[in-house]
Every structure is written in C-alpha cells, then in structure tokens.
Short mmCIF file of C-alpha atoms in Angstrom, two decimals:
data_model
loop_
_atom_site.label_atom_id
_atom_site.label_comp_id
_atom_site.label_asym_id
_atom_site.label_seq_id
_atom_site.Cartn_x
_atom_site.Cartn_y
_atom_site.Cartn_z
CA UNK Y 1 84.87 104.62 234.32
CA UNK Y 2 83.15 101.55 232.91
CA UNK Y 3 78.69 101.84 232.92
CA UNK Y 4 76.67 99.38 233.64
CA UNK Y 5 75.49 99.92 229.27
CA UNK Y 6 79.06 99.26 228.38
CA UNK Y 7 79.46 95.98 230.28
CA UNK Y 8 75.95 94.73 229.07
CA UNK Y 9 77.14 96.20 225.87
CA UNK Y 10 80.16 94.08 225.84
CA UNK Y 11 78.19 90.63 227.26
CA UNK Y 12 75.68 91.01 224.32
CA UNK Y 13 78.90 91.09 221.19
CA UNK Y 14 80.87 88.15 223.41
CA UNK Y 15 77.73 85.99 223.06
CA UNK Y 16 77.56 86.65 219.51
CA UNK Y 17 81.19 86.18 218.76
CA UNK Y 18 80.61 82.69 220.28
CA UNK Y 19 77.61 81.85 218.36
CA UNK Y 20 79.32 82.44 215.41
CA UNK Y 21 82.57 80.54 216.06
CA UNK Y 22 80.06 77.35 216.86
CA UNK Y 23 78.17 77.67 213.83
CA UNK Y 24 81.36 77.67 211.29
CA UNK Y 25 82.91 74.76 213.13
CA UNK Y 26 79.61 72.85 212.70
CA UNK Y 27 79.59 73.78 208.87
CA UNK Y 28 82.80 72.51 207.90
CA UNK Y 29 82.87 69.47 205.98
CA UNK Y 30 85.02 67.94 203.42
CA UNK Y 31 82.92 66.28 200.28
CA UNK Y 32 84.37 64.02 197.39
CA UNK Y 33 83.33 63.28 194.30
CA UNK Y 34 83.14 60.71 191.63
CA UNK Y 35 81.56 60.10 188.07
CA UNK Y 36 80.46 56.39 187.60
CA UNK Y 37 79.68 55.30 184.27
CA UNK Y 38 76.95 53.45 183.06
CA UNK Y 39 76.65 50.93 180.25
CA UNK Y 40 73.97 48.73 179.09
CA UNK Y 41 74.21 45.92 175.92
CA UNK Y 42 71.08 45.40 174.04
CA UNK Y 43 70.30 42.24 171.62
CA UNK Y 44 67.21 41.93 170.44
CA UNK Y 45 68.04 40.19 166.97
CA UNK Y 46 67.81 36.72 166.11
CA UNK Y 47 68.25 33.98 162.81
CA UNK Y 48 64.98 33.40 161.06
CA UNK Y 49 66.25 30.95 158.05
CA UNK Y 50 64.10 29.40 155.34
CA UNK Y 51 65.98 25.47 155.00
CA UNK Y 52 63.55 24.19 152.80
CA UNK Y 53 60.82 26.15 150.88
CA UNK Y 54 57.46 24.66 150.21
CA UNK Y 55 56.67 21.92 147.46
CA UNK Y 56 53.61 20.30 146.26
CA UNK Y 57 54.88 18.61 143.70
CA UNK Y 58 53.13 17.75 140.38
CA UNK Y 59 48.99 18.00 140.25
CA UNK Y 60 46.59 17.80 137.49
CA UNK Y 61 43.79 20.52 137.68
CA UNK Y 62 40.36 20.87 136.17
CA UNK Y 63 38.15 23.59 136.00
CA UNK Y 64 34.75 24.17 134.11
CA UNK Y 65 33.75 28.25 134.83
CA UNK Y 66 31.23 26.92 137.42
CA UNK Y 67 31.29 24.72 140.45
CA UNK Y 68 33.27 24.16 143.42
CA UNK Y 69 36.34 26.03 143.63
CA UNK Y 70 39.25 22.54 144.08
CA UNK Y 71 41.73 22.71 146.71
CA UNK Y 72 45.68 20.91 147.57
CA UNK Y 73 46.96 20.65 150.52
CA UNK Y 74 50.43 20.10 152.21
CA UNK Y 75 50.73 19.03 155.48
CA UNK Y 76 53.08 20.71 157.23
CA UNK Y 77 53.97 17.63 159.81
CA UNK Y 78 55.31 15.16 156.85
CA UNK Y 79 54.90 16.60 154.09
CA UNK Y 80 51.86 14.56 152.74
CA UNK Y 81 50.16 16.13 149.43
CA UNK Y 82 45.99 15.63 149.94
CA UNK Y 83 43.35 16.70 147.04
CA UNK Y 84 40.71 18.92 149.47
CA UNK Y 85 37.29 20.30 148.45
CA UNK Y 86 36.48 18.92 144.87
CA UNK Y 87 33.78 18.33 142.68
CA UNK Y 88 33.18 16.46 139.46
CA UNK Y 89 33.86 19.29 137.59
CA UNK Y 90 36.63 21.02 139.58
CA UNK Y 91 39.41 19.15 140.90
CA UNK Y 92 43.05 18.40 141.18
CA UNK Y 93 44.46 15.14 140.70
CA UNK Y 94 48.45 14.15 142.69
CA UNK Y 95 50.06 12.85 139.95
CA UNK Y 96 53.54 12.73 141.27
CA UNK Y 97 54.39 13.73 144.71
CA UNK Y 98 58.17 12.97 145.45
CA UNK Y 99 59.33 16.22 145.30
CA UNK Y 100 56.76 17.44 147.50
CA UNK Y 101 58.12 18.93 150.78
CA UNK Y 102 56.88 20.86 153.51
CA UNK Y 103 58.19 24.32 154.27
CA UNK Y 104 60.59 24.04 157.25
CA UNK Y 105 62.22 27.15 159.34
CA UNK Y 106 65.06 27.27 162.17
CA UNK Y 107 65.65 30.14 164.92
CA UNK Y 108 69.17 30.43 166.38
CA UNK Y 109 70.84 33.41 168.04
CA UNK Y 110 67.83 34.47 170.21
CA UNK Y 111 67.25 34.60 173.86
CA UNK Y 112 67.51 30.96 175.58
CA UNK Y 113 63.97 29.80 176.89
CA UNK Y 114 61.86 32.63 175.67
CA UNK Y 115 58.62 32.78 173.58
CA UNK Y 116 59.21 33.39 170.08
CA UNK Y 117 55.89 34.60 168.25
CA UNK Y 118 54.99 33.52 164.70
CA UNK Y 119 52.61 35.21 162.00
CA UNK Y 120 51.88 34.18 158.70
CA UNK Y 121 50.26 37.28 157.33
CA UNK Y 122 47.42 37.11 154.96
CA UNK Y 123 48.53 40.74 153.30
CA UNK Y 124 51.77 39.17 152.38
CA UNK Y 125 50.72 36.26 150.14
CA UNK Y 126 52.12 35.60 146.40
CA UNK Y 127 49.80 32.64 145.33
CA UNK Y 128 51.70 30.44 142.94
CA UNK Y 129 51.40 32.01 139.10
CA UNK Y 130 52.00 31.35 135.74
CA UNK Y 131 50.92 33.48 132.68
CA UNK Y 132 48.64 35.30 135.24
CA UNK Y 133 46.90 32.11 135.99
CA UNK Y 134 46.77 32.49 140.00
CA UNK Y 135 46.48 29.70 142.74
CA UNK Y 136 45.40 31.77 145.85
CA UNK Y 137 47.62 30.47 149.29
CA UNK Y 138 43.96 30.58 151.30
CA UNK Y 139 45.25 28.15 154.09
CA UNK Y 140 48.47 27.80 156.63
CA UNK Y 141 49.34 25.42 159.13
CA UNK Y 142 52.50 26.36 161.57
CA UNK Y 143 53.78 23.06 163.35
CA UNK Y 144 56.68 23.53 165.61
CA UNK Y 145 59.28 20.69 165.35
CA UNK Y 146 61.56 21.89 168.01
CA UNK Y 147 62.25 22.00 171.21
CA UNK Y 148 58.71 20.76 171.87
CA UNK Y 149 55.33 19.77 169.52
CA UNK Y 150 53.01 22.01 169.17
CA UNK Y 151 50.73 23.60 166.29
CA UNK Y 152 47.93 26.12 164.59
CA UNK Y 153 46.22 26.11 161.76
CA UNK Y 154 43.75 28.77 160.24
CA UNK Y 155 42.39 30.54 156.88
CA UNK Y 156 44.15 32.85 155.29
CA UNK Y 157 41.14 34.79 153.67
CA UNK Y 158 41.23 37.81 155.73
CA UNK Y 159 43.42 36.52 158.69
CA UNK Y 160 47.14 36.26 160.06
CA UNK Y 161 47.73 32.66 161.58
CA UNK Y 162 49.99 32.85 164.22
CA UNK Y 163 51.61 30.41 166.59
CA UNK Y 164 53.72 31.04 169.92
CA UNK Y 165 56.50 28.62 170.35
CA UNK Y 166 59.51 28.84 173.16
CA UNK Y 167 63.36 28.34 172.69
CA UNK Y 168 65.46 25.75 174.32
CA UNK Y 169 68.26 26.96 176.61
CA UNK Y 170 70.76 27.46 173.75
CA UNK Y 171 67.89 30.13 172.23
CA UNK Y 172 67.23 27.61 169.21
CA UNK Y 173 63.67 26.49 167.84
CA UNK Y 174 62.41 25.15 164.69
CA UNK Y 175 58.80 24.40 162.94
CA UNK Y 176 57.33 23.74 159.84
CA UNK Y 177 54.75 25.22 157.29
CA UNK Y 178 52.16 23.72 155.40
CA UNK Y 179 49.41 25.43 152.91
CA UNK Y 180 46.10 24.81 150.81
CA UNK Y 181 45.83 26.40 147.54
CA UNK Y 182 42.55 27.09 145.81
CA UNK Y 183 42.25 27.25 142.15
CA UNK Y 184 38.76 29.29 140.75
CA UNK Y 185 36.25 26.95 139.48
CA UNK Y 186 35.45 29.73 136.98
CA UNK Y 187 38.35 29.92 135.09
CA UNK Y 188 37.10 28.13 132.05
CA UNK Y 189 40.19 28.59 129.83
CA UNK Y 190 41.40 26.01 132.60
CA UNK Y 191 44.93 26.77 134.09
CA UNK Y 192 47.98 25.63 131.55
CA UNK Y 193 50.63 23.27 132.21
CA UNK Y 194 53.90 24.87 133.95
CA UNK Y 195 55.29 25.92 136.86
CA UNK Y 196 53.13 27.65 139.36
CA UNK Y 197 55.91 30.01 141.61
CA UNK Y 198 54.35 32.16 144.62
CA UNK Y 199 56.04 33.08 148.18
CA UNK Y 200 54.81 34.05 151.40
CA UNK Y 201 56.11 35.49 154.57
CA UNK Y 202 57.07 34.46 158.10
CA UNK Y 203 57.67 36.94 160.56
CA UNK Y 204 58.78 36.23 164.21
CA UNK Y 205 59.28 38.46 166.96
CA UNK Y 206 59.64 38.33 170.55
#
C-alpha cells in the first residue's frame, strides 16, 4: 500500500530530476577557437648626409695679446665670407674667398611630411686648429633650403641652436650651415700660416 509520504516522496525527486535535465540542456554549448597573429613594422631611421662641408676660404689674421677678440663669418644662405667684430689691433682680413662654401646637408628616407628637428650642439665643437693654435666655432646659423625657407641663428657659447624644419611628401628635406669663428685677441705669438681643420656636429631627430 502506497502513503501519502511515499507519493510526496516521489513528487519531490520527479521535480528534481526535471530541474536537472533543464539545467544541462541550457549548459551545452559548442566553442571554437583561433590564434590570430599580430605584426607591427617599425622605421624610425632616416639619411642625414654631409654634401658639402664648410669653407671659409683664405683670411689674414692679426692679433696683439690685448683688444677685441676678431671674428669671420660664413653665411649659410650663399656662402658669403664677412670680417665681424674687429679692431685696429685684432682683425682678419678675406684675402681670397673662392673656395669658400657654406656647409650644406640633405634628409632622405624619413617619414613624408613630418617635422624633422635640428641641433647644433655647443658640447660637440672642434674649432679649426693648427699647431694648437685654436679658432673657437662660437656662432651657427641653420637655413633650410628645402622643401620650404626657413632659418635660426644663435651663439654657440654655452648653447645648442636648433631649428625645426618639415619633409615634403617623398620624406626629403635639405638646409644649410653657416658659422663665426673667433680668434683670441691675446694670443700675441699671433696664429701661423696653415690650415686651420675643426668639425662639428648635426644631429636630427624626429
């Protein structure tokens, strides 16, 4: 004979069983999977190339051990050579300025239409020597040639001068570079004749 417990009993594990079945149906799903790859190219290099180093030609210079410290100057649009501060005493004189040429600099291989920026660093400088006689570099003019006009100038005693100038659409650019040199008044042994070779740097970066 079948209670009323065993029917209620009974009810109660049907329910369950049911519950159960529903709730592993609901949980059944199929998932796929798939690796994609990533990959990324990075150029951040570019042609900085020196086509024509800097030139001031031939220059007489005078010094006395007192005075004004005498200054040359190329200018770095056409190349002109110009005698600067000068005294009586102190001075140089252009003798012969065909050879003279502006420092000029092209940019190739970087990114098209994007802002190149130029320093000419004052802890870089080699001023012109011979037999440890010194010119000091203590000026620098940046003019940029291409794709558009544009320039800065500055002193060189205890600063960078820098310039921002923007590629054309093929990522090219090019400027120029003139300097001053100073010679010290106080050298009285005067500077001998010769060849005066010095250097200095151009960095650019983006």
């Amino acid at each position: 004979m079948v209670t009323l417990k065993q029917l209620q009993y009974g009810a109660a594990a049907i329910a369950l069983g049911c519950s159960l079945g529903l709730t592993a149906t609901a949980g059944a799903q199929i998932v796929e999977e798939d690796t994609m790859g990533v990959t990324v190219q990075i150029e951040s290099t570019f042609n900085l190339t020196v086509t024509q180093p800097l030139n001031l030609g031939v220059a007489s210079l005078f010094t006395t051990n007192a005075g004004t410290d005498p200054t040359l100057t190329i200018a770095a649009d056409d190349g002109d050579v110009e005698i600067g501060v000068n005294d009586t005493s102190n001075f140089f004189f252009v003798v012969d300025e065909t050879a003279a040429t502006q420092g000029t600099v092209t940019i190739d291989g970087a990114l098209p239409t994007t802002i190149i920026h130029l320093t000419i660093p004052e802890d870089a400088l080699v001023g012109p020597v011979n037999t440890g006689n010194t010119l000091a570099i203590t000026a620098a003019e940046i003019l940029e040639t291409s794709p558009a006009s544009a320039n800065a100038s500055g002193s060189l005693v205890g600063n960078d001068v820098t310039m921002d100038l923007t590629t054309d659409g093929s990522g090219e650019a090019a400027f120029s570079v003139g300097i001053t040199l100073t010679a010290d008044a106080d050298n009285a042994t005067q500077y001998p004749d010769g060849v005066y070779t010095g250097s200095l740097d151009v960095n650019a970066n983006y």
